Amino acid sequence: MSFDPGPALEQLFDEYSQRARAIRHDLGLPHNADFAEQAQERQNDEVLQALLAEAEAGLRQVGLARQRLAAGRYGLCLRCGEPIEPARLQAWPAAECCLACAERGEV
């Protein structure tokens, strides 16, 4: 493996954590008393909820990648067991599968 995944995973974890924290903050803000404004704010809340779900999914993926790293299984495809391409890991350090399995939609 030509790069150290630890710092890359840590950076991803920090980015997702900051994003989730900011979204939770925004979702906790009070709504406007004006009905028309409330309707718009509730639509915005739906978008924020979707963004929060994405951030939380990213946190889970990074957490699982960190577990694989600690267990010595980082960089191995969860589907076929073959090594994941180094370029793929550099592009997405939390990758769970090799490119061939990802293209087949197997993981």
mmCIF file with all atom_site columns, C-alpha atoms in Angstrom:
data_model
loop_
_atom_site.group_PDB
_atom_site.id
_atom_site.type_symbol
_atom_site.label_atom_id
_atom_site.label_alt_id
_atom_site.label_comp_id
_atom_site.label_asym_id
_atom_site.label_entity_id
_atom_site.label_seq_id
_atom_site.pdbx_PDB_ins_code
_atom_site.Cartn_x
_atom_site.Cartn_y
_atom_site.Cartn_z
_atom_site.occupancy
_atom_site.B_iso_or_equiv
_atom_site.pdbx_formal_charge
_atom_site.auth_seq_id
_atom_site.auth_comp_id
_atom_site.auth_asym_id
_atom_site.auth_atom_id
_atom_site.pdbx_PDB_model_num
ATOM 1   C CA . MET A 1 1   ? 0.000   0.000   0.000   1.00 0.00 ? 1   MET A CA 1
ATOM 2   C CA . SER A 1 2   ? 1.619   3.242   -1.143  1.00 0.00 ? 2   SER A CA 1
ATOM 3   C CA . PHE A 1 3   ? -0.187  5.585   1.230   1.00 0.00 ? 3   PHE A CA 1
ATOM 4   C CA . ASP A 1 4   ? -1.021  5.604   4.928   1.00 0.00 ? 4   ASP A CA 1
ATOM 5   C CA . PRO A 1 5   ? -4.811  5.234   5.203   1.00 0.00 ? 5   PRO A CA 1
ATOM 6   C CA . GLY A 1 6   ? -4.912  6.207   8.870   1.00 0.00 ? 6   GLY A CA 1
ATOM 7   C CA . PRO A 1 7   ? -4.612  9.978   8.364   1.00 0.00 ? 7   PRO A CA 1
ATOM 8   C CA . ALA A 1 8   ? -6.906  9.876   5.326   1.00 0.00 ? 8   ALA A CA 1
ATOM 9   C CA . LEU A 1 9   ? -9.587  8.065   7.313   1.00 0.00 ? 9   LEU A CA 1
ATOM 10  C CA . GLU A 1 10  ? -9.132  10.465  10.225  1.00 0.00 ? 10  GLU A CA 1
ATOM 11  C CA . GLN A 1 11  ? -9.588  13.438  7.891   1.00 0.00 ? 11  GLN A CA 1
ATOM 12  C CA . LEU A 1 12  ? -12.746 11.915  6.379   1.00 0.00 ? 12  LEU A CA 1
ATOM 13  C CA . PHE A 1 13  ? -14.098 11.194  9.855   1.00 0.00 ? 13  PHE A CA 1
ATOM 14  C CA . ASP A 1 14  ? -13.465 14.805  10.907  1.00 0.00 ? 14  ASP A CA 1
ATOM 15  C CA . GLU A 1 15  ? -15.110 16.178  7.760   1.00 0.00 ? 15  GLU A CA 1
ATOM 16  C CA . TYR A 1 16  ? -18.229 14.033  8.177   1.00 0.00 ? 16  TYR A CA 1
ATOM 17  C CA . SER A 1 17  ? -18.396 14.839  11.906  1.00 0.00 ? 17  SER A CA 1
ATOM 18  C CA . GLN A 1 18  ? -18.196 18.586  11.253  1.00 0.00 ? 18  GLN A CA 1
ATOM 19  C CA . ARG A 1 19  ? -20.820 18.347  8.509   1.00 0.00 ? 19  ARG A CA 1
ATOM 20  C CA . ALA A 1 20  ? -23.197 16.346  10.718  1.00 0.00 ? 20  ALA A CA 1
ATOM 21  C CA . ARG A 1 21  ? -22.681 18.731  13.642  1.00 0.00 ? 21  ARG A CA 1
ATOM 22  C CA . ALA A 1 22  ? -23.433 21.798  11.465  1.00 0.00 ? 22  ALA A CA 1
ATOM 23  C CA . ILE A 1 23  ? -26.556 20.181  10.014  1.00 0.00 ? 23  ILE A CA 1
ATOM 24  C CA . ARG A 1 24  ? -27.838 19.185  13.454  1.00 0.00 ? 24  ARG A CA 1
ATOM 25  C CA . HIS A 1 25  ? -27.294 22.772  14.575  1.00 0.00 ? 25  HIS A CA 1
ATOM 26  C CA . ASP A 1 26  ? -29.268 24.113  11.618  1.00 0.00 ? 26  ASP A CA 1
ATOM 27  C CA . LEU A 1 27  ? -32.077 21.623  12.220  1.00 0.00 ? 27  LEU A CA 1
ATOM 28  C CA . GLY A 1 28  ? -32.289 22.798  15.831  1.00 0.00 ? 28  GLY A CA 1
ATOM 29  C CA . LEU A 1 29  ? -32.939 26.428  14.924  1.00 0.00 ? 29  LEU A CA 1
ATOM 30  C CA . PRO A 1 30  ? -36.466 27.681  15.621  1.00 0.00 ? 30  PRO A CA 1
ATOM 31  C CA . HIS A 1 31  ? -38.878 28.165  12.738  1.00 0.00 ? 31  HIS A CA 1
ATOM 32  C CA . ASN A 1 32  ? -40.244 31.529  11.707  1.00 0.00 ? 32  ASN A CA 1
ATOM 33  C CA . ALA A 1 33  ? -43.685 32.490  13.039  1.00 0.00 ? 33  ALA A CA 1
ATOM 34  C CA . ASP A 1 34  ? -44.906 33.368  9.531   1.00 0.00 ? 34  ASP A CA 1
ATOM 35  C CA . PHE A 1 35  ? -46.763 30.405  7.984   1.00 0.00 ? 35  PHE A CA 1
ATOM 36  C CA . ALA A 1 36  ? -45.321 30.889  4.471   1.00 0.00 ? 36  ALA A CA 1
ATOM 37  C CA . GLU A 1 37  ? -41.809 31.082  5.883   1.00 0.00 ? 37  GLU A CA 1
ATOM 38  C CA . GLN A 1 38  ? -42.448 27.976  7.988   1.00 0.00 ? 38  GLN A CA 1
ATOM 39  C CA . ALA A 1 39  ? -43.448 26.013  4.899   1.00 0.00 ? 39  ALA A CA 1
ATOM 40  C CA . GLN A 1 40  ? -40.170 26.913  3.189   1.00 0.00 ? 40  GLN A CA 1
ATOM 41  C CA . GLU A 1 41  ? -38.187 26.157  6.324   1.00 0.00 ? 41  GLU A CA 1
ATOM 42  C CA . ARG A 1 42  ? -39.806 22.719  6.610   1.00 0.00 ? 42  ARG A CA 1
ATOM 43  C CA . GLN A 1 43  ? -38.848 21.966  3.012   1.00 0.00 ? 43  GLN A CA 1
ATOM 44  C CA . ASN A 1 44  ? -35.313 23.032  3.876   1.00 0.00 ? 44  ASN A CA 1
ATOM 45  C CA . ASP A 1 45  ? -35.430 20.724  6.898   1.00 0.00 ? 45  ASP A CA 1
ATOM 46  C CA . GLU A 1 46  ? -36.219 17.787  4.599   1.00 0.00 ? 46  GLU A CA 1
ATOM 47  C CA . VAL A 1 47  ? -33.121 18.573  2.542   1.00 0.00 ? 47  VAL A CA 1
ATOM 48  C CA . LEU A 1 48  ? -31.050 18.920  5.706   1.00 0.00 ? 48  LEU A CA 1
ATOM 49  C CA . GLN A 1 49  ? -32.363 15.568  6.993   1.00 0.00 ? 49  GLN A CA 1
ATOM 50  C CA . ALA A 1 50  ? -31.220 13.913  3.750   1.00 0.00 ? 50  ALA A CA 1
ATOM 51  C CA . LEU A 1 51  ? -27.808 15.573  4.014   1.00 0.00 ? 51  LEU A CA 1
ATOM 52  C CA . LEU A 1 52  ? -27.538 14.462  7.643   1.00 0.00 ? 52  LEU A CA 1
ATOM 53  C CA . ALA A 1 53  ? -28.346 10.878  6.643   1.00 0.00 ? 53  ALA A CA 1
ATOM 54  C CA . GLU A 1 54  ? -25.558 11.013  4.044   1.00 0.00 ? 54  GLU A CA 1
ATOM 55  C CA . ALA A 1 55  ? -23.074 12.375  6.583   1.00 0.00 ? 55  ALA A CA 1
ATOM 56  C CA . GLU A 1 56  ? -24.028 9.702   9.112   1.00 0.00 ? 56  GLU A CA 1
ATOM 57  C CA . ALA A 1 57  ? -23.676 6.983   6.453   1.00 0.00 ? 57  ALA A CA 1
ATOM 58  C CA . GLY A 1 58  ? -20.217 8.351   5.654   1.00 0.00 ? 58  GLY A CA 1
ATOM 59  C CA . LEU A 1 59  ? -19.304 8.229   9.334   1.00 0.00 ? 59  LEU A CA 1
ATOM 60  C CA . ARG A 1 60  ? -20.389 4.581   9.486   1.00 0.00 ? 60  ARG A CA 1
ATOM 61  C CA . GLN A 1 61  ? -18.342 3.706   6.384   1.00 0.00 ? 61  GLN A CA 1
ATOM 62  C CA . VAL A 1 62  ? -15.260 5.410   7.773   1.00 0.00 ? 62  VAL A CA 1
ATOM 63  C CA . GLY A 1 63  ? -15.766 3.703   11.147  1.00 0.00 ? 63  GLY A CA 1
ATOM 64  C CA . LEU A 1 64  ? -15.933 0.304   9.472   1.00 0.00 ? 64  LEU A CA 1
ATOM 65  C CA . ALA A 1 65  ? -12.819 1.096   7.428   1.00 0.00 ? 65  ALA A CA 1
ATOM 66  C CA . ARG A 1 66  ? -10.993 2.029   10.643  1.00 0.00 ? 66  ARG A CA 1
ATOM 67  C CA . GLN A 1 67  ? -12.040 -1.299  12.157  1.00 0.00 ? 67  GLN A CA 1
ATOM 68  C CA . ARG A 1 68  ? -10.728 -3.153  9.105   1.00 0.00 ? 68  ARG A CA 1
ATOM 69  C CA . LEU A 1 69  ? -7.454  -1.225  9.374   1.00 0.00 ? 69  LEU A CA 1
ATOM 70  C CA . ALA A 1 70  ? -7.093  -2.136  13.062  1.00 0.00 ? 70  ALA A CA 1
ATOM 71  C CA . ALA A 1 71  ? -7.867  -5.791  12.295  1.00 0.00 ? 71  ALA A CA 1
ATOM 72  C CA . GLY A 1 72  ? -5.357  -5.954  9.447   1.00 0.00 ? 72  GLY A CA 1
ATOM 73  C CA . ARG A 1 73  ? -8.044  -6.431  6.788   1.00 0.00 ? 73  ARG A CA 1
ATOM 74  C CA . TYR A 1 74  ? -7.971  -2.930  5.323   1.00 0.00 ? 74  TYR A CA 1
ATOM 75  C CA . GLY A 1 75  ? -7.695  -2.821  1.557   1.00 0.00 ? 75  GLY A CA 1
ATOM 76  C CA . LEU A 1 76  ? -9.261  -6.225  0.921   1.00 0.00 ? 76  LEU A CA 1
ATOM 77  C CA . CYS A 1 77  ? -12.537 -6.432  -0.972  1.00 0.00 ? 77  CYS A CA 1
ATOM 78  C CA . LEU A 1 78  ? -15.389 -7.513  1.279   1.00 0.00 ? 78  LEU A CA 1
ATOM 79  C CA . ARG A 1 79  ? -16.956 -9.451  -1.594  1.00 0.00 ? 79  ARG A CA 1
ATOM 80  C CA . CYS A 1 80  ? -14.158 -11.301 -3.373  1.00 0.00 ? 80  CYS A CA 1
ATOM 81  C CA . GLY A 1 81  ? -11.305 -10.904 -0.870  1.00 0.00 ? 81  GLY A CA 1
ATOM 82  C CA . GLU A 1 82  ? -8.895  -9.543  -3.487  1.00 0.00 ? 82  GLU A CA 1
ATOM 83  C CA . PRO A 1 83  ? -6.881  -6.370  -2.814  1.00 0.00 ? 83  PRO A CA 1
ATOM 84  C CA . ILE A 1 84  ? -8.650  -3.117  -3.596  1.00 0.00 ? 84  ILE A CA 1
ATOM 85  C CA . GLU A 1 85  ? -6.778  -1.035  -6.153  1.00 0.00 ? 85  GLU A CA 1
ATOM 86  C CA . PRO A 1 86  ? -4.462  1.529   -4.477  1.00 0.00 ? 86  PRO A CA 1
ATOM 87  C CA . ALA A 1 87  ? -5.832  4.352   -6.641  1.00 0.00 ? 87  ALA A CA 1
ATOM 88  C CA . ARG A 1 88  ? -9.358  3.471   -5.494  1.00 0.00 ? 88  ARG A CA 1
ATOM 89  C CA . LEU A 1 89  ? -8.292  3.562   -1.844  1.00 0.00 ? 89  LEU A CA 1
ATOM 90  C CA . GLN A 1 90  ? -6.557  6.887   -2.351  1.00 0.00 ? 90  GLN A CA 1
ATOM 91  C CA . ALA A 1 91  ? -9.692  8.318   -3.984  1.00 0.00 ? 91  ALA A CA 1
ATOM 92  C CA . TRP A 1 92  ? -12.045 6.817   -1.367  1.00 0.00 ? 92  TRP A CA 1
ATOM 93  C CA . PRO A 1 93  ? -10.153 5.525   1.696   1.00 0.00 ? 93  PRO A CA 1
ATOM 94  C CA . ALA A 1 94  ? -13.320 3.916   3.090   1.00 0.00 ? 94  ALA A CA 1
ATOM 95  C CA . ALA A 1 95  ? -13.841 1.757   -0.028  1.00 0.00 ? 95  ALA A CA 1
ATOM 96  C CA . GLU A 1 96  ? -15.239 -1.653  0.869   1.00 0.00 ? 96  GLU A CA 1
ATOM 97  C CA . CYS A 1 97  ? -14.792 -3.410  -2.446  1.00 0.00 ? 97  CYS A CA 1
ATOM 98  C CA . CYS A 1 98  ? -12.612 -3.591  -5.501  1.00 0.00 ? 98  CYS A CA 1
ATOM 99  C CA . LEU A 1 99  ? -13.608 -1.817  -8.683  1.00 0.00 ? 99  LEU A CA 1
ATOM 100 C CA . ALA A 1 100 ? -14.798 -5.022  -10.381 1.00 0.00 ? 100 ALA A CA 1
ATOM 101 C CA . CYS A 1 101 ? -17.213 -5.843  -7.556  1.00 0.00 ? 101 CYS A CA 1
ATOM 102 C CA . ALA A 1 102 ? -18.341 -2.215  -7.290  1.00 0.00 ? 102 ALA A CA 1
ATOM 103 C CA . GLU A 1 103 ? -19.153 -2.114  -10.996 1.00 0.00 ? 103 GLU A CA 1
ATOM 104 C CA . ARG A 1 104 ? -21.196 -5.283  -10.619 1.00 0.00 ? 104 ARG A CA 1
ATOM 105 C CA . GLY A 1 105 ? -22.960 -3.742  -7.645  1.00 0.00 ? 105 GLY A CA 1
ATOM 106 C CA . GLU A 1 106 ? -22.029 -6.648  -5.434  1.00 0.00 ? 106 GLU A CA 1
ATOM 107 C CA . VAL A 1 107 ? -21.102 -4.652  -2.339  1.00 0.00 ? 107 VAL A CA 1
#
